[in-house]
PDB file of C-alpha atoms in Angstrom:
ATOM      1  CA  GLY A   1     254.077  60.046  96.253  1.00  0.00           C
ATOM      2  CA  GLU A   2     254.368  56.398  96.793  1.00  0.00           C
ATOM      3  CA  SER A   3     252.663  53.868  98.950  1.00  0.00           C
ATOM      4  CA  VAL A   4     254.678  51.475 101.018  1.00  0.00           C
ATOM      5  CA  GLY A   5     253.279  48.063 101.698  1.00  0.00           C
ATOM      6  CA  LEU A   6     249.996  47.000 100.169  1.00  0.00           C
ATOM      7  CA  HIS A   7     249.185  44.119 102.526  1.00  0.00           C
ATOM      8  CA  LEU A   8     247.562  45.067 105.809  1.00  0.00           C
ATOM      9  CA  PRO A   9     248.705  43.379 109.017  1.00  0.00           C
ATOM     10  CA  THR A  10     246.152  42.986 111.773  1.00  0.00           C
ATOM     11  CA  LEU A  11     246.525  43.871 115.432  1.00  0.00           C
ATOM     12  CA  SER A  12     244.011  42.388 117.869  1.00  0.00           C
ATOM     13  CA  VAL A  13     243.724  43.869 121.342  1.00  0.00           C
ATOM     14  CA  GLN A  14     241.398  43.451 124.278  1.00  0.00           C
ATOM     15  CA  GLU A  15     239.090  46.311 125.148  1.00  0.00           C
ATOM     16  CA  ASP A  16     240.707  48.718 127.624  1.00  0.00           C
ATOM     17  CA  ASP A  17     244.215  47.504 126.800  1.00  0.00           C
ATOM     18  CA  ASN A  18     246.719  49.867 125.190  1.00  0.00           C
ATOM     19  CA  SER A  19     247.484  49.540 121.471  1.00  0.00           C
ATOM     20  CA  ILE A  20     250.693  50.318 119.662  1.00  0.00           C
ATOM     21  CA  ILE A  21     250.645  50.633 115.893  1.00  0.00           C
ATOM     22  CA  ASN A  22     253.902  50.999 114.024  1.00  0.00           C
ATOM     23  CA  CYS A  23     254.927  52.585 110.767  1.00  0.00           C
ATOM     24  CA  ALA A  24     258.245  52.564 108.947  1.00  0.00           C
ATOM     25  CA  TYR A  25     258.904  55.291 106.406  1.00  0.00           C
ATOM     26  CA  SER A  26     261.554  55.356 103.730  1.00  0.00           C
ATOM     27  CA  ASN A  27     261.930  59.013 102.789  1.00  0.00           C
ATOM     28  CA  SER A  28     264.716  60.426 104.972  1.00  0.00           C
ATOM     29  CA  ALA A  29     263.713  63.938 103.853  1.00  0.00           C
ATOM     30  CA  SER A  30     260.305  63.605 105.494  1.00  0.00           C
ATOM     31  CA  ASP A  31     259.670  66.301 108.044  1.00  0.00           C
ATOM     32  CA  TYR A  32     255.979  66.012 108.776  1.00  0.00           C
ATOM     33  CA  PHE A  33     254.009  62.945 109.783  1.00  0.00           C
ATOM     34  CA  ILE A  34     250.319  62.257 110.158  1.00  0.00           C
ATOM     35  CA  TRP A  35     248.351  59.328 111.494  1.00  0.00           C
ATOM     36  CA  TYR A  36     245.006  58.620 109.871  1.00  0.00           C
ATOM     37  CA  LYS A  37     242.167  56.363 110.948  1.00  0.00           C
ATOM     38  CA  GLN A  38     239.945  54.794 108.338  1.00  0.00           C
ATOM     39  CA  GLU A  39     236.751  53.064 109.356  1.00  0.00           C
ATOM     40  CA  SER A  40     235.063  50.625 107.052  1.00  0.00           C
ATOM     41  CA  GLY A  41     233.378  52.372 104.148  1.00  0.00           C
ATOM     42  CA  LYS A  42     234.687  55.811 105.048  1.00  0.00           C
ATOM     43  CA  GLY A  43     237.512  58.054 104.016  1.00  0.00           C
ATOM     44  CA  PRO A  44     240.602  58.464 106.199  1.00  0.00           C
ATOM     45  CA  GLN A  45     240.287  60.807 109.150  1.00  0.00           C
ATOM     46  CA  PHE A  46     243.101  62.841 110.659  1.00  0.00           C
ATOM     47  CA  ILE A  47     244.109  61.704 114.154  1.00  0.00           C
ATOM     48  CA  ILE A  48     247.355  63.417 115.109  1.00  0.00           C
ATOM     49  CA  ASP A  49     250.442  64.872 113.503  1.00  0.00           C
ATOM     50  CA  ILE A  50     254.039  65.483 114.471  1.00  0.00           C
ATOM     51  CA  ARG A  51     256.897  67.459 112.967  1.00  0.00           C
ATOM     52  CA  SER A  52     260.429  66.189 112.644  1.00  0.00           C
ATOM     53  CA  ASN A  53     261.710  68.537 115.344  1.00  0.00           C
ATOM     54  CA  MET A  54     259.684  66.611 117.907  1.00  0.00           C
ATOM     55  CA  ASP A  55     260.004  63.085 119.299  1.00  0.00           C
ATOM     56  CA  LYS A  56     256.631  62.799 120.961  1.00  0.00           C
ATOM     57  CA  ARG A  57     253.245  64.405 120.815  1.00  0.00           C
ATOM     58  CA  GLN A  58     250.155  63.619 122.835  1.00  0.00           C
ATOM     59  CA  GLY A  59     246.515  63.988 122.019  1.00  0.00           C
ATOM     60  CA  GLN A  60     243.367  62.703 123.614  1.00  0.00           C
ATOM     61  CA  ARG A  61     244.082  59.017 124.353  1.00  0.00           C
ATOM     62  CA  VAL A  62     246.658  58.956 121.572  1.00  0.00           C
ATOM     63  CA  THR A  63     250.406  59.497 121.549  1.00  0.00           C
ATOM     64  CA  VAL A  64     252.675  59.590 118.518  1.00  0.00           C
ATOM     65  CA  LEU A  65     256.361  58.776 118.854  1.00  0.00           C
ATOM     66  CA  LEU A  66     258.911  59.584 116.168  1.00  0.00           C
ATOM     67  CA  ASN A  67     262.348  58.001 115.880  1.00  0.00           C
ATOM     68  CA  LYS A  68     264.100  59.682 112.984  1.00  0.00           C
ATOM     69  CA  THR A  69     267.242  57.632 113.405  1.00  0.00           C
ATOM     70  CA  VAL A  70     265.515  54.443 112.353  1.00  0.00           C
ATOM     71  CA  LYS A  71     262.714  56.178 110.417  1.00  0.00           C
ATOM     72  CA  HIS A  72     260.010  54.777 112.610  1.00  0.00           C
ATOM     73  CA  LEU A  73     256.719  56.203 113.776  1.00  0.00           C
ATOM     74  CA  SER A  74     254.308  54.731 116.274  1.00  0.00           C
ATOM     75  CA  LEU A  75     250.792  55.480 117.420  1.00  0.00           C
ATOM     76  CA  GLN A  76     249.805  54.544 120.929  1.00  0.00           C
ATOM     77  CA  ILE A  77     246.137  54.345 121.846  1.00  0.00           C
ATOM     78  CA  ALA A  78     245.346  54.212 125.549  1.00  0.00           C
ATOM     79  CA  ALA A  79     242.442  52.154 126.855  1.00  0.00           C
ATOM     80  CA  THR A  80     241.429  50.938 123.407  1.00  0.00           C
ATOM     81  CA  GLN A  81     237.697  50.934 122.776  1.00  0.00           C
ATOM     82  CA  PRO A  82     235.559  49.039 120.227  1.00  0.00           C
ATOM     83  CA  GLY A  83     235.103  52.334 118.377  1.00  0.00           C
ATOM     84  CA  ASP A  84     238.835  52.395 117.731  1.00  0.00           C
ATOM     85  CA  SER A  85     238.519  49.402 115.406  1.00  0.00           C
ATOM     86  CA  ALA A  86     239.682  50.625 112.017  1.00  0.00           C
ATOM     87  CA  VAL A  87     242.630  50.684 109.664  1.00  0.00           C
ATOM     88  CA  TYR A  88     245.380  53.037 110.758  1.00  0.00           C
ATOM     89  CA  PHE A  89     248.096  54.326 108.493  1.00  0.00           C
ATOM     90  CA  CYS A  90     250.733  56.978 108.551  1.00  0.00           C
ATOM     91  CA  LEU A  91     251.637  59.596 105.995  1.00  0.00           C
ATOM     92  CA  SER A  92     255.109  61.075 105.850  1.00  0.00           C
ATOM     93  CA  GLY A  93     255.581  64.368 104.043  1.00  0.00           C
ATOM     94  CA  GLY A  94     258.779  65.604 102.509  1.00  0.00           C
ATOM     95  CA  TYR A  95     259.497  68.226  99.879  1.00  0.00           C
ATOM     96  CA  GLN A  96     256.920  67.772  97.132  1.00  0.00           C
ATOM     97  CA  LYS A  97     256.425  64.154  98.142  1.00  0.00           C
ATOM     98  CA  VAL A  98     254.075  62.173 100.335  1.00  0.00           C
ATOM     99  CA  THR A  99     254.593  58.592 101.330  1.00  0.00           C
ATOM    100  CA  PHE A 100     252.057  56.286 102.940  1.00  0.00           C
ATOM    101  CA  GLY A 101     253.253  53.699 105.404  1.00  0.00           C
ATOM    102  CA  THR A 102     251.822  50.242 105.697  1.00  0.00           C
ATOM    103  CA  GLY A 103     248.303  50.352 107.062  1.00  0.00           C
ATOM    104  CA  THR A 104     247.416  48.276 110.108  1.00  0.00           C
ATOM    105  CA  LYS A 105     243.998  46.917 110.860  1.00  0.00           C
ATOM    106  CA  LEU A 106     243.137  47.254 114.538  1.00  0.00           C
ATOM    107  CA  GLN A 107     240.573  44.826 115.919  1.00  0.00           C
ATOM    108  CA  VAL A 108     239.289  45.469 119.418  1.00  0.00           C
ATOM    109  CA  ILE A 109     237.971  42.430 121.246  1.00  0.00           C
ATOM    110  CA  PRO A 110     235.172  43.314 123.678  1.00  0.00           C
TER     111      PRO A 110
ATOM    112  CA  GLY B   1     231.970  73.408 102.027  1.00  0.00           C
ATOM    113  CA  ALA B   2     232.233  71.708 105.376  1.00  0.00           C
ATOM    114  CA  GLY B   3     234.323  68.863 104.053  1.00  0.00           C
ATOM    115  CA  VAL B   4     235.526  67.143 100.940  1.00  0.00           C
ATOM    116  CA  SER B   5     232.703  65.609  98.967  1.00  0.00           C
ATOM    117  CA  GLN B   6     232.833  63.080  96.172  1.00  0.00           C
ATOM    118  CA  SER B   7     230.295  61.825  93.692  1.00  0.00           C
ATOM    119  CA  PRO B   8     228.993  59.374  92.923  1.00  0.00           C
ATOM    120  CA  SER B   9     229.433  57.383  96.103  1.00  0.00           C
ATOM    121  CA  ASN B  10     229.102  54.167  94.138  1.00  0.00           C
ATOM    122  CA  LYS B  11     229.553  53.476  90.442  1.00  0.00           C
ATOM    123  CA  VAL B  12     229.040  50.188  88.680  1.00  0.00           C
ATOM    124  CA  THR B  13     230.100  50.084  85.064  1.00  0.00           C
ATOM    125  CA  GLU B  14     230.793  47.594  82.343  1.00  0.00           C
ATOM    126  CA  LYS B  15     234.252  46.811  81.127  1.00  0.00           C
ATOM    127  CA  GLY B  16     235.267  49.133  78.321  1.00  0.00           C
ATOM    128  CA  LYS B  17     233.057  52.039  79.361  1.00  0.00           C
ATOM    129  CA  ASP B  18     234.385  55.433  80.439  1.00  0.00           C
ATOM    130  CA  VAL B  19     233.697  56.825  83.915  1.00  0.00           C
ATOM    131  CA  GLU B  20     234.049  60.238  85.515  1.00  0.00           C
ATOM    132  CA  LEU B  21     234.545  60.717  89.217  1.00  0.00           C
ATOM    133  CA  ARG B  22     234.049  64.079  90.829  1.00  0.00           C
ATOM    134  CA  CYS B  23     235.671  65.717  93.831  1.00  0.00           C
ATOM    135  CA  ASP B  24     234.645  68.927  95.577  1.00  0.00           C
ATOM    136  CA  PRO B  25     237.435  70.019  97.895  1.00  0.00           C
ATOM    137  CA  ILE B  26     237.105  72.100 101.022  1.00  0.00           C
ATOM    138  CA  SER B  27     236.427  75.672  99.997  1.00  0.00           C
ATOM    139  CA  GLY B  28     239.632  77.647  99.695  1.00  0.00           C
ATOM    140  CA  HIS B  29     241.951  74.665  99.688  1.00  0.00           C
ATOM    141  CA  THR B  30     244.746  75.066  97.183  1.00  0.00           C
ATOM    142  CA  ALA B  31     245.786  71.479  96.752  1.00  0.00           C
ATOM    143  CA  LEU B  32     243.807  68.448  95.682  1.00  0.00           C
ATOM    144  CA  TYR B  33     244.898  64.819  95.630  1.00  0.00           C
ATOM    145  CA  TRP B  34     243.525  61.637  94.112  1.00  0.00           C
ATOM    146  CA  TYR B  35     244.257  58.213  95.570  1.00  0.00           C
ATOM    147  CA  ARG B  36     243.105  54.697  94.847  1.00  0.00           C
ATOM    148  CA  GLN B  37     242.464  52.075  97.465  1.00  0.00           C
ATOM    149  CA  SER B  38     241.956  48.480  96.460  1.00  0.00           C
ATOM    150  CA  LEU B  39     240.092  46.113  98.747  1.00  0.00           C
ATOM    151  CA  GLY B  40     242.000  45.545 101.958  1.00  0.00           C
ATOM    152  CA  GLN B  41     245.017  47.471 100.776  1.00  0.00           C
ATOM    153  CA  GLY B  42     246.712  50.771 101.433  1.00  0.00           C
ATOM    154  CA  LEU B  43     246.455  54.020  99.568  1.00  0.00           C
ATOM    155  CA  GLU B  44     247.972  54.399  96.126  1.00  0.00           C
ATOM    156  CA  PHE B  45     248.798  57.949  95.091  1.00  0.00           C
ATOM    157  CA  LEU B  46     247.487  58.906  91.641  1.00  0.00           C
ATOM    158  CA  ILE B  47     247.831  62.643  91.060  1.00  0.00           C
ATOM    159  CA  TYR B  48     248.205  65.944  92.878  1.00  0.00           C
ATOM    160  CA  PHE B  49     246.945  69.392  91.853  1.00  0.00           C
ATOM    161  CA  GLN B  50     248.337  72.689  93.019  1.00  0.00           C
ATOM    162  CA  GLY B  51     245.642  75.119  91.901  1.00  0.00           C
ATOM    163  CA  ASN B  52     244.735  73.981  88.402  1.00  0.00           C
ATOM    164  CA  SER B  53     248.091  72.495  87.528  1.00  0.00           C
ATOM    165  CA  ALA B  54     249.329  69.014  88.268  1.00  0.00           C
ATOM    166  CA  PRO B  55     252.999  69.016  89.286  1.00  0.00           C
ATOM    167  CA  ASP B  56     252.911  65.315  90.065  1.00  0.00           C
ATOM    168  CA  LYS B  57     251.163  62.867  87.759  1.00  0.00           C
ATOM    169  CA  SER B  58     253.546  60.046  88.525  1.00  0.00           C
ATOM    170  CA  GLY B  59     250.962  57.789  90.069  1.00  0.00           C
ATOM    171  CA  LEU B  60     248.554  57.542  87.170  1.00  0.00           C
ATOM    172  CA  PRO B  61     248.631  53.823  86.334  1.00  0.00           C
ATOM    173  CA  SER B  62     248.110  54.160  82.592  1.00  0.00           C
ATOM    174  CA  ASP B  63     247.155  56.607  79.862  1.00  0.00           C
ATOM    175  CA  ARG B  64     243.549  55.565  80.363  1.00  0.00           C
ATOM    176  CA  PHE B  65     243.576  57.688  83.511  1.00  0.00           C
ATOM    177  CA  SER B  66     243.385  61.463  83.373  1.00  0.00           C
ATOM    178  CA  ALA B  67     242.350  64.226  85.713  1.00  0.00           C
ATOM    179  CA  GLU B  68     241.617  67.876  85.508  1.00  0.00           C
ATOM    180  CA  ARG B  69     240.830  70.672  87.858  1.00  0.00           C
ATOM    181  CA  THR B  70     239.171  73.880  86.806  1.00  0.00           C
ATOM    182  CA  GLY B  71     238.756  77.128  88.670  1.00  0.00           C
ATOM    183  CA  GLY B  72     241.032  75.863  91.408  1.00  0.00           C
ATOM    184  CA  SER B  73     238.134  73.929  92.868  1.00  0.00           C
ATOM    185  CA  VAL B  74     236.294  70.892  91.503  1.00  0.00           C
ATOM    186  CA  SER B  75     238.304  68.063  90.020  1.00  0.00           C
ATOM    187  CA  THR B  76     237.279  65.156  87.831  1.00  0.00           C
ATOM    188  CA  LEU B  77     239.137  61.893  87.450  1.00  0.00           C
ATOM    189  CA  THR B  78     238.347  60.151  84.182  1.00  0.00           C
ATOM    190  CA  ILE B  79     239.032  56.521  83.472  1.00  0.00           C
ATOM    191  CA  GLN B  80     238.640  55.507  79.855  1.00  0.00           C
ATOM    192  CA  ARG B  81     237.927  51.983  78.652  1.00  0.00           C
ATOM    193  CA  THR B  82     237.631  50.692  82.194  1.00  0.00           C
ATOM    194  CA  GLN B  83     239.104  47.339  83.110  1.00  0.00           C
ATOM    195  CA  GLN B  84     238.200  45.033  85.980  1.00  0.00           C
ATOM    196  CA  GLU B  85     241.460  45.840  87.732  1.00  0.00           C
ATOM    197  CA  ASP B  86     240.290  49.454  87.949  1.00  0.00           C
ATOM    198  CA  SER B  87     237.731  48.375  90.548  1.00  0.00           C
ATOM    199  CA  ALA B  88     238.645  50.157  93.774  1.00  0.00           C
ATOM    200  CA  VAL B  89     237.671  53.005  96.049  1.00  0.00           C
ATOM    201  CA  TYR B  90     238.889  56.305  94.645  1.00  0.00           C
ATOM    202  CA  LEU B  91     239.619  58.820  97.366  1.00  0.00           C
ATOM    203  CA  CYS B  92     240.064  62.535  97.012  1.00  0.00           C
ATOM    204  CA  ALA B  93     241.752  64.797  99.548  1.00  0.00           C
ATOM    205  CA  SER B  94     242.430  68.499  99.782  1.00  0.00           C
ATOM    206  CA  SER B  95     244.802  70.620 101.776  1.00  0.00           C
ATOM    207  CA  ALA B  96     245.012  74.311 102.483  1.00  0.00           C
ATOM    208  CA  ARG B  97     248.345  75.386 101.070  1.00  0.00           C
ATOM    209  CA  GLY B  98     249.499  72.590  98.866  1.00  0.00           C
ATOM    210  CA  MET B  99     252.771  72.180 100.661  1.00  0.00           C
ATOM    211  CA  LEU B 100     253.147  68.441 100.664  1.00  0.00           C
ATOM    212  CA  SER B 101     255.665  68.410 103.444  1.00  0.00           C
ATOM    213  CA  THR B 102     253.552  70.147 106.035  1.00  0.00           C
ATOM    214  CA  ASP B 103     249.928  70.174 104.991  1.00  0.00           C
ATOM    215  CA  THR B 104     247.236  68.069 106.549  1.00  0.00           C
ATOM    216  CA  GLN B 105     245.155  66.357 103.917  1.00  0.00           C
ATOM    217  CA  TYR B 106     241.438  66.039 104.529  1.00  0.00           C
ATOM    218  CA  PHE B 107     239.796  63.137 102.788  1.00  0.00           C
ATOM    219  CA  GLY B 108     236.419  62.691 101.157  1.00  0.00           C
ATOM    220  CA  PRO B 109     234.288  59.553 101.627  1.00  0.00           C
ATOM    221  CA  GLY B 110     235.435  58.040  98.357  1.00  0.00           C
ATOM    222  CA  THR B 111     233.783  56.657  95.245  1.00  0.00           C
ATOM    223  CA  ARG B 112     233.524  52.901  95.069  1.00  0.00           C
ATOM    224  CA  LEU B 113     234.013  51.845  91.457  1.00  0.00           C
ATOM    225  CA  THR B 114     233.069  48.371  90.349  1.00  0.00           C
ATOM    226  CA  VAL B 115     233.895  47.281  86.817  1.00  0.00           C
ATOM    227  CA  LEU B 116     231.958  44.214  85.723  1.00  0.00           C
TER     228      LEU B 116
END
């Protein structure tokens, strides 16, 4: 596997606003994508996944959008809460290979 | 077990010493992964085990790093002659089938290594 982007951008949003976190992946053979949330001092936690035969998948307050044409993945969080503050990053899985997208630090302003 | 566990949670060592980090994957999970996360940065893949074998060691940063997995369960990551740049959080993950393209990886809490 490889990691893409080692410098974390920061997204600041007001509480109750919607958040959109983006991820660009490079492996065109990727067919499975996962969003993880990592709170300070903890290991990454699974949020939602999507397969390459889908463009959109919804969970509880979260939606993942996949654009295979431009190799772009996004995570939308509705009504962002202070507890959503964390680093978010995507994983793209292809044959015998995993690639991590650039992590994004989400800061929720009360 | 209920989740992936790692030990120790924190390790402080002196430059030049060897350290061993342990990972207990979720019971029954075939695949095990080691990653490194430096302060404020993303995840760096180190090594991946399918059962007891390691089909992908491409991420190990130097020959000072080695890992083994015995009995298809517990894994140890060993860093010899530690250097200050080895300071990081070392994360372990496991997945059920070991199919990188479709498996969800479940992460442990990490071991924070500090090399003085």
